[in-house]
DNA sequence: CGGCCTCCTTGATGCAGATCAAAATAACAG
DNA sequence: CTGTTATTTTGATCTGCATCAAGGAGGCCG
């Protein structure tokens, strides 16, 4: 698994798959140049921990490819996932030294990193970066608050449906699928990771997925490959307002 | 209750109780002057809704005095509080037209408001405002994520203890209490509001408060006045790491 | 092929917290 | 002082999900 390190690492920012979504999205050519000079890439294998909570953080950065998770753990081992990091998502917090959460690569991950200090300095001089980071942070705050409703008030079945609809929606926006027809995607998470996200046990996750399958809300091939024949039906099961805020 | 509208509204920003904590905290005299020119105050009575989710937001602003809540409601009436707004907290999101959550005044509230458009323009020209807003948003994101752990993984008793310790800590930081000795404060929330925050029913909230009282973790006079004889004990009940991240 | 992982499913049972119900307390108007 | 309403407490019962316990199913390596 180690020989073929063929994760396509972009040579320069112009080719970067997250050029227009990441923290650099608003940058002009000269600003991009400044960022380019302090950036470096790092790869992580599936399962590897990127940062441990409490560790000193010497870099911040963006997920370029792959999926990582943000989790919090109590002393007795109870675990709650507090964020799912997808390509273009930002890791780290300017102005803080220690990581607040564990960051774990769920799949193989490539990150575009900046040493923290130079990045902070550059951010001070480059409003386009700070503006974009504010915008991204506000989006994350909204996502976190939406998740609070899921965790606090939804049933197990609704929680699963909510998670599936979020993954399905994101996947569609990435692949620019035609809005009609069934949605097909692969679960990027194990049952255990889903449980940690949803505040459930993995057994309950498994049971509810089986139930949604039995009821025809989803179909699955193998353990991970999912087909959603009717997305509105899924949203309904999630207890969401049926319009379901379409983001650009 | 209406005759005596004696909520101390500051005449100018220099006297403002939240001058050094709110979105204007970093502003220089000239920047403050610009803000001053577009600001206006609004008062809300306890129980009044400041903004309805989905409404067009024509202003943003800061809570000056009083307490408000941010809540989300499902069609069937299930409610989740997603934020507690204290003096200096910011309401509204630059770059968005519609409110995402209901904002309700829990006590009488005074807000320092800015019409959205002029504020956005000013923010574009004033990095100190944008920087401060980013900082505050990152803090809120951390708080939201901490709350996800509470909602997803803590028991009812731990949830109550977590809420009490947050309120106690905030209250202490406001009153600059000596760190030693018992902490005394008033609950700013009804049992129902606490339940909405914690993802519980009000009956469970009541029972757990009674249990914490019986076990000597807290004392209460009347329904709202609370004494915490041993704060570490309370933190322990909350399941938090005993150090409990002291913020400046 | 067979042993041994990891990941997932399914079943049986128990319990924390929800739900249903009623009564105690407090604030307030008349 | 008395009825009224909002808030809280407490009790009885129910239930959704956790917990405990066994197997499957697939991938990998010898």
XYZ file of C-alpha atoms (C1' of nucleotides) in Angstrom:
556
model
C 0.000 0.000 0.000
C 2.985 2.234 0.458
C 4.845 1.873 -2.823
C 2.420 3.722 -5.022
C 2.306 7.233 -3.577
C 0.485 8.463 -6.606
C -1.777 10.969 -4.878
C -1.881 13.657 -7.546
C -0.162 16.550 -5.841
C -0.671 19.696 -7.863
C 2.539 21.326 -9.110
C 1.198 24.829 -8.784
C -1.873 26.578 -7.442
C -3.429 27.078 -10.870
C -3.958 23.313 -11.193
C -5.158 22.856 -7.634
C -8.529 21.128 -7.358
C -9.545 23.345 -4.438
C -8.249 26.607 -5.881
C -11.696 28.220 -5.885
C -13.150 26.807 -2.692
C -10.349 26.893 -0.137
C -9.008 29.682 2.018
C -7.161 31.015 -1.048
C -10.323 31.253 -3.148
C -10.482 35.031 -3.208
C -6.793 35.658 -3.762
C -5.429 37.586 -6.724
C -2.407 36.387 -8.639
C 0.087 38.266 -6.461
C -1.519 37.105 -3.229
C -1.521 33.559 -4.486
C 2.159 33.958 -5.204
C 2.840 34.894 -1.581
C 0.907 31.883 -0.365
C 2.650 29.668 -2.868
C 5.994 30.602 -1.374
C 5.137 29.415 2.118
C 3.081 26.347 1.284
C 4.138 22.726 1.368
C 2.275 19.458 0.895
C 1.897 16.625 3.342
C 0.344 13.219 2.782
C -1.330 11.062 5.386
C -2.399 7.473 5.070
C -5.878 6.269 5.902
C -6.151 5.827 9.659
C -3.233 8.094 10.482
C -3.678 10.837 13.043
C -2.853 14.236 11.589
C -2.883 16.092 14.902
C -3.567 15.094 18.487
C -5.746 17.311 20.674
C -3.511 19.316 22.984
C -0.483 19.089 20.727
C 1.282 22.203 19.699
C 0.196 23.078 16.183
C 3.015 24.285 14.030
C 0.929 24.479 10.869
C -2.492 25.235 9.496
C -3.741 24.147 6.096
C -6.383 22.885 3.726
C -7.494 19.383 2.864
C -6.728 18.952 -0.832
C -7.917 15.391 -1.366
C -9.369 12.758 0.935
C -11.460 12.945 4.078
C -10.509 13.613 7.670
C -12.468 13.845 10.891
C -12.387 16.144 13.885
C -13.119 14.352 17.141
C -13.278 15.026 20.835
C -12.736 12.331 23.439
C -13.620 12.219 27.131
C -11.306 10.628 29.681
C -13.421 7.499 29.866
C -13.210 7.048 26.110
C -16.555 8.376 24.975
C -16.008 9.971 21.585
C -17.879 12.607 19.617
C -17.043 13.628 16.099
C -17.431 17.392 15.800
C -16.562 17.908 12.171
C -16.021 16.177 8.869
C -13.196 17.662 6.815
C -13.616 17.471 3.070
C -11.461 18.804 0.260
C -11.080 22.593 0.653
C -11.861 22.560 4.390
C -9.430 24.396 6.612
C -7.600 22.845 9.548
C -6.257 24.826 12.456
C -6.991 28.123 14.064
C -4.922 31.227 13.581
C -4.124 32.714 16.956
C -4.142 29.476 18.897
C -1.174 27.293 19.713
C -2.704 24.010 20.715
C -5.008 21.808 18.710
C -8.431 21.546 20.316
C -9.420 18.294 18.625
C -7.950 15.137 17.216
C -7.706 15.272 13.448
C -7.677 11.830 11.845
C -7.354 10.911 8.193
C -10.264 8.645 7.278
C -8.999 7.994 3.778
C -5.595 8.815 2.348
C -5.313 12.571 2.621
C -3.200 15.273 1.011
C -2.994 18.596 2.779
C -1.693 21.961 1.645
C 0.059 23.297 4.742
C 1.438 26.616 5.908
C 3.602 27.116 8.935
C 1.395 28.927 11.369
C 3.420 32.043 12.032
C 4.107 33.004 8.406
C 0.473 32.305 7.587
C -0.743 34.566 10.371
C 1.570 37.302 9.213
C 0.394 36.950 5.655
C -3.215 36.966 6.763
C -2.621 40.262 8.533
C -1.463 41.757 5.262
C -3.973 40.069 2.985
C -7.630 40.910 3.649
C -8.783 38.485 0.960
C -7.503 35.605 3.024
C -9.044 36.816 6.269
C -12.343 37.515 4.522
C -12.497 34.073 3.013
C -11.575 32.449 6.306
C -14.350 34.357 8.042
C -16.824 33.195 5.454
C -15.697 29.575 5.798
C -15.809 29.775 9.576
C -19.348 31.153 9.498
C -20.359 28.245 7.264
C -18.811 25.793 9.677
C -20.610 27.431 12.555
C -23.908 26.987 10.744
C -23.070 23.361 10.065
C -22.178 22.811 13.723
C -25.472 24.346 14.821
C -27.442 22.267 12.393
C -25.685 19.275 13.866
C -26.688 20.327 17.371
C -30.314 19.903 16.334
C -29.529 16.475 14.947
C -27.728 15.399 18.122
C -30.155 16.926 20.576
C -33.557 16.242 19.119
C -33.581 13.676 16.339
C -34.332 9.966 16.610
C -31.792 7.357 15.548
C -33.529 6.850 12.201
C -33.668 10.587 11.562
C -30.016 10.918 12.480
C -28.974 8.309 9.939
C -31.165 9.872 7.272
C -29.681 13.290 8.081
C -26.137 12.016 7.717
C -26.897 10.218 4.478
C -28.565 13.278 3.005
C -25.606 15.473 3.902
C -23.160 13.064 2.313
C -25.366 12.594 -0.720
C -25.765 16.330 -1.209
C -22.084 17.060 -0.891
C -21.246 14.240 -3.251
C -23.701 15.541 -5.810
C -22.326 19.071 -5.613
C -18.867 17.676 -6.225
C -19.876 15.582 -9.205
C -22.329 18.140 -10.611
C -24.904 15.394 -11.069
C -28.111 16.031 -12.922
C -30.650 16.768 -10.214
C -33.102 14.094 -11.395
C -32.614 10.340 -11.067
C -31.257 8.242 -8.221
C -28.221 9.418 -6.284
C -25.387 6.950 -5.940
C -22.393 7.287 -3.653
C -20.000 5.506 -1.322
C -20.049 5.996 2.420
C -16.724 7.494 3.419
C -17.183 6.363 7.035
C -17.261 3.089 8.936
C -20.329 2.299 11.034
C -18.324 3.207 14.092
C -17.356 6.617 12.700
C -20.982 7.231 11.798
C -21.947 6.337 15.352
C -19.382 8.795 16.697
C -20.768 11.491 14.481
C -24.372 10.805 15.418
C -24.040 10.163 19.130
C -25.200 6.555 18.748
C -23.689 3.098 19.089
C -22.474 1.270 16.031
C -25.115 -1.412 16.583
C -27.885 1.157 16.387
C -26.365 2.614 13.239
C -26.285 -0.806 11.645
C -29.847 -1.573 12.639
C -31.209 1.719 11.340
C -29.406 1.361 8.040
C -30.931 -2.088 7.697
C -34.335 -0.627 8.503
C -34.012 2.160 5.917
C -32.988 -0.467 3.394
C -35.917 -2.734 4.257
C -38.268 0.227 3.874
C -36.858 1.073 0.435
C -35.513 4.489 1.430
C -32.049 3.370 0.356
C -30.488 0.419 -1.423
C -27.047 -0.866 -0.633
C -24.538 -3.064 -2.377
C -21.829 -4.354 -0.133
C -21.515 -2.331 3.030
C -20.653 1.047 1.667
C -22.216 1.596 -1.737
C -25.516 3.419 -1.461
C -28.292 4.293 -3.877
C -30.976 6.788 -2.957
C -33.891 6.326 -5.351
C -35.866 9.303 -4.021
C -33.961 12.072 -2.343
C -37.088 13.848 -1.105
C -38.117 10.665 0.651
C -34.740 10.619 2.397
C -35.084 14.258 3.449
C -38.506 13.450 4.785
C -37.055 10.649 6.890
C -34.457 13.111 8.166
C -37.241 15.328 9.470
C -35.852 18.282 7.535
C -37.896 20.959 5.923
C -38.510 19.425 2.535
C -36.930 22.261 0.566
C -33.570 21.578 2.178
C -31.554 24.775 1.661
C -29.701 24.373 -1.619
C -26.307 25.986 -1.387
C -24.575 27.246 -4.502
C -43.301 46.816 33.675
C -43.248 49.208 30.788
C -43.091 52.603 32.513
C -39.574 52.347 33.818
C -37.453 51.922 30.727
C -34.347 52.580 32.713
C -32.059 50.152 30.919
C -28.848 52.147 31.041
C -28.214 52.887 27.381
C -24.704 54.247 26.982
C -24.518 57.748 25.459
C -21.284 57.071 23.635
C -19.014 54.165 22.936
C -16.475 55.168 25.571
C -18.981 54.362 28.330
C -20.193 51.187 26.715
C -19.971 48.129 28.979
C -18.989 45.900 26.068
C -16.532 48.305 24.475
C -13.607 45.910 24.899
C -15.299 42.600 24.220
C -17.656 43.184 21.316
C -17.048 43.333 17.592
C -15.668 46.862 18.076
C -13.068 45.753 20.635
C -10.055 46.262 18.393
C -11.160 49.548 16.861
C -9.116 52.713 17.109
C -10.746 56.046 17.889
C -11.402 56.917 14.242
C -12.817 53.498 13.462
C -15.040 53.717 16.493
C -16.232 57.080 15.226
C -17.331 55.480 11.935
C -19.194 52.763 13.781
C -20.731 55.307 16.104
C -22.237 57.108 13.147
C -24.168 54.102 11.896
C -25.179 52.564 15.203
C -28.525 52.745 16.954
C -29.932 51.080 20.051
C -32.930 48.822 20.314
C -34.574 47.432 23.430
C -36.486 44.206 23.707
C -38.601 43.004 26.594
C -38.164 39.625 28.191
C -39.927 37.033 26.056
C -39.937 39.121 22.925
C -38.679 37.633 19.677
C -35.874 39.701 18.209
C -35.801 37.922 14.848
C -37.698 34.989 13.356
C -35.829 32.325 11.424
C -36.315 32.932 7.713
C -37.046 36.626 8.125
C -35.097 39.130 6.169
C -32.430 40.590 8.438
C -31.986 44.277 7.953
C -29.538 44.670 10.806
C -26.718 43.009 12.665
C -25.540 43.978 16.121
C -24.260 43.205 19.578
C -26.052 42.327 22.765
C -25.228 45.152 25.210
C -27.183 43.987 28.257
C -29.435 41.025 28.935
C -29.571 37.507 27.572
C -31.011 36.123 24.373
C -31.203 32.664 22.881
C -30.707 31.233 19.407
C -33.074 28.374 18.649
C -34.000 26.060 15.835
C -37.407 24.423 15.541
C -38.580 21.427 13.523
C -41.999 21.369 11.865
C -43.396 19.115 14.557
C -42.312 21.542 17.265
C -39.166 19.903 18.581
C -36.835 22.693 19.608
C -33.086 22.900 20.047
C -31.280 25.890 21.423
C -28.074 26.367 19.445
C -26.612 29.365 21.199
C -26.843 31.558 24.248
C -26.230 35.230 23.540
C -24.634 37.198 26.341
C -23.494 40.801 26.504
C -20.935 41.455 23.729
C -22.109 38.527 21.591
C -22.786 39.308 17.965
C -26.079 38.664 16.196
C -26.395 38.200 12.477
C -24.176 37.169 9.653
C -22.628 39.564 7.202
C -23.241 38.323 3.700
C -26.518 36.601 4.421
C -29.977 38.028 4.005
C -32.171 35.696 5.997
C -31.918 34.811 9.650
C -31.125 31.144 10.139
C -32.438 30.911 13.698
C -35.009 32.427 15.995
C -33.467 34.977 18.329
C -35.486 35.440 21.512
C -34.840 37.816 24.401
C -34.787 35.764 27.610
C -34.447 38.811 29.832
C -34.888 42.447 28.892
C -32.252 43.101 26.255
C -30.544 46.143 24.792
C -28.820 45.731 21.474
C -26.405 47.963 19.617
C -27.491 47.604 16.002
C -26.086 48.474 12.603
C -28.009 48.346 9.361
C -26.529 45.430 7.537
C -25.390 47.084 4.335
C -23.495 50.009 5.895
C -21.922 47.605 8.370
C -20.734 45.315 5.589
C -19.289 48.261 3.734
C -17.520 49.490 6.822
C -16.208 46.018 7.542
C -14.701 45.902 4.060
C -12.775 49.072 4.857
C -11.889 48.251 8.463
C -9.734 45.167 8.989
C -9.927 45.542 12.776
C -13.628 44.810 12.641
C -13.277 41.824 10.335
C -10.413 40.453 12.439
C -12.373 40.724 15.628
C -15.431 39.155 14.053
C -13.314 36.239 12.840
C -11.943 35.755 16.325
C -15.410 35.835 17.866
C -16.762 33.444 15.258
C -13.942 30.983 15.912
C -14.757 31.129 19.620
C -18.398 30.448 18.899
C -17.440 27.539 16.691
C -15.414 26.053 19.531
C -18.329 26.544 21.888
C -20.693 24.887 19.420
C -18.354 21.926 19.090
C -17.994 21.579 22.817
C -21.753 21.540 22.951
C -21.889 18.762 20.357
C -20.007 16.557 22.810
C -22.467 17.475 25.542
C -25.479 16.711 23.344
C -24.101 13.581 21.770
C -22.370 11.770 24.577
C -23.165 13.056 28.031
C -25.757 11.724 30.480
C -28.574 13.917 31.746
C -26.738 14.584 34.999
C -23.538 15.481 33.177
C -25.480 17.743 30.848
C -26.952 19.713 33.738
C -23.580 19.955 35.442
C -22.026 21.141 32.170
C -24.605 23.865 31.749
C -24.282 25.016 35.340
C -20.501 25.150 35.122
C -20.654 27.219 31.937
C -23.068 29.674 33.488
C -21.097 29.820 36.706
C -17.828 30.415 34.874
C -19.229 33.160 32.698
C -20.833 34.810 35.688
C -17.570 34.723 37.602
C -15.604 36.219 34.708
C -18.150 39.021 34.559
C -18.036 39.769 38.263
C -14.292 39.167 38.646
C -14.957 37.025 41.686
C -12.128 35.803 43.857
C -11.404 32.292 42.642
C -11.767 30.746 46.099
C -15.013 30.316 48.006
C -18.466 29.247 46.840
C -19.862 30.574 43.575
C -23.298 32.118 43.705
C -25.442 33.065 40.737
C -28.931 33.145 39.297
C -30.066 30.860 36.516
C -30.972 33.025 33.546
C -33.103 30.253 32.025
C -36.358 28.459 32.815
C -36.293 24.695 33.160
C -37.830 24.464 29.741
C -35.130 26.626 28.165
C -32.492 24.513 29.878
C -34.150 21.414 28.449
C -34.080 22.939 24.970
C -30.412 23.687 25.351
C -29.549 20.235 26.624
C -31.730 18.078 24.412
C -33.770 16.838 27.376
C -37.323 17.225 28.676
C -38.055 19.760 31.347
C -39.041 16.962 33.738
C -35.623 15.374 33.411
C -33.961 18.737 33.973
C -35.969 19.244 37.145
C -35.194 15.763 38.432
C -31.475 16.061 37.802
C -31.291 19.443 39.483
C -33.052 17.932 42.483
C -30.570 15.063 42.451
C -27.531 17.368 42.305
C -29.046 19.310 45.198
C -29.665 16.180 47.232
C -26.080 15.091 46.640
C -24.743 18.443 47.812
C -23.188 19.409 44.488
C -25.334 22.539 44.458
C -27.634 24.358 46.839
C -30.647 26.294 45.697
C -32.859 28.963 47.177
C -36.096 29.446 45.355
C -35.986 28.031 41.847
C -33.283 30.104 40.324
C -30.688 31.099 42.898
C -27.779 28.667 42.954
C -24.754 28.194 45.176
C -21.875 25.983 44.117
C -19.813 25.158 47.215
C -17.088 23.307 45.287
C -16.584 24.164 41.648
C -14.183 21.283 41.006
C -16.816 18.905 42.224
C -19.245 20.378 39.713
C -16.705 20.052 36.891
C -16.183 16.484 37.913
C -19.909 15.818 37.640
C -19.828 17.415 34.192
C -17.280 14.821 33.090
C -14.918 17.552 31.969
C -11.183 17.436 32.210
C -10.684 18.823 35.675
C -8.499 21.746 34.562
C -11.380 23.189 32.560
C -9.747 25.560 30.068
C -9.638 28.984 31.725
C -10.202 31.693 29.177
C -8.781 35.132 29.758
C -6.792 -23.317 0.807
C -7.316 -21.972 5.785
C -6.503 -18.826 9.571
C -7.038 -14.314 11.141
C -7.868 -9.924 10.881
C -11.507 -5.862 10.557
C -15.973 -4.536 9.808
C -20.696 -5.417 9.994
C -25.200 -7.630 11.253
C -28.560 -9.564 14.235
C -30.611 -11.150 18.647
C -31.754 -10.818 23.720
C -32.091 -8.001 27.616
C -31.797 -3.780 30.578
C -32.076 0.920 31.726
C -31.964 6.134 31.211
C -34.776 9.288 29.979
C -39.413 10.212 27.654
C -44.167 10.454 28.352
C -48.341 10.859 30.889
C -50.382 12.640 34.967
C -51.032 15.322 39.031
C -49.990 18.297 42.551
C -47.038 21.978 44.866
C -45.270 26.749 44.646
C -45.114 31.389 43.397
C -46.476 35.694 41.211
C -50.110 38.454 40.316
C -54.890 40.556 39.281
C -59.057 41.548 41.017
C -57.953 37.038 50.540
C -58.989 34.270 46.340
C -58.914 32.715 41.806
C -55.699 32.329 37.775
C -51.840 31.299 35.350
C -46.863 30.186 34.732
C -43.390 27.453 36.528
C -41.585 23.611 38.852
C -41.562 19.239 41.253
C -42.609 14.535 41.834
C -44.665 9.979 40.732
C -45.880 5.969 37.585
C -45.158 3.821 33.438
C -43.352 3.087 28.842
C -39.898 2.814 25.151
C -35.888 3.738 22.199
C -31.517 3.004 22.332
C -27.481 0.971 24.910
C -25.391 -3.026 26.318
C -24.055 -7.711 26.123
C -23.339 -11.522 23.147
C -22.864 -14.288 18.856
C -22.175 -14.962 14.405
C -21.390 -13.548 9.217
C -18.696 -11.533 5.366
C -14.913 -9.998 3.095
C -9.837 -9.033 2.599
C -5.134 -10.407 3.242
C -1.238 -13.330 4.163
C 1.058 -17.577 4.932
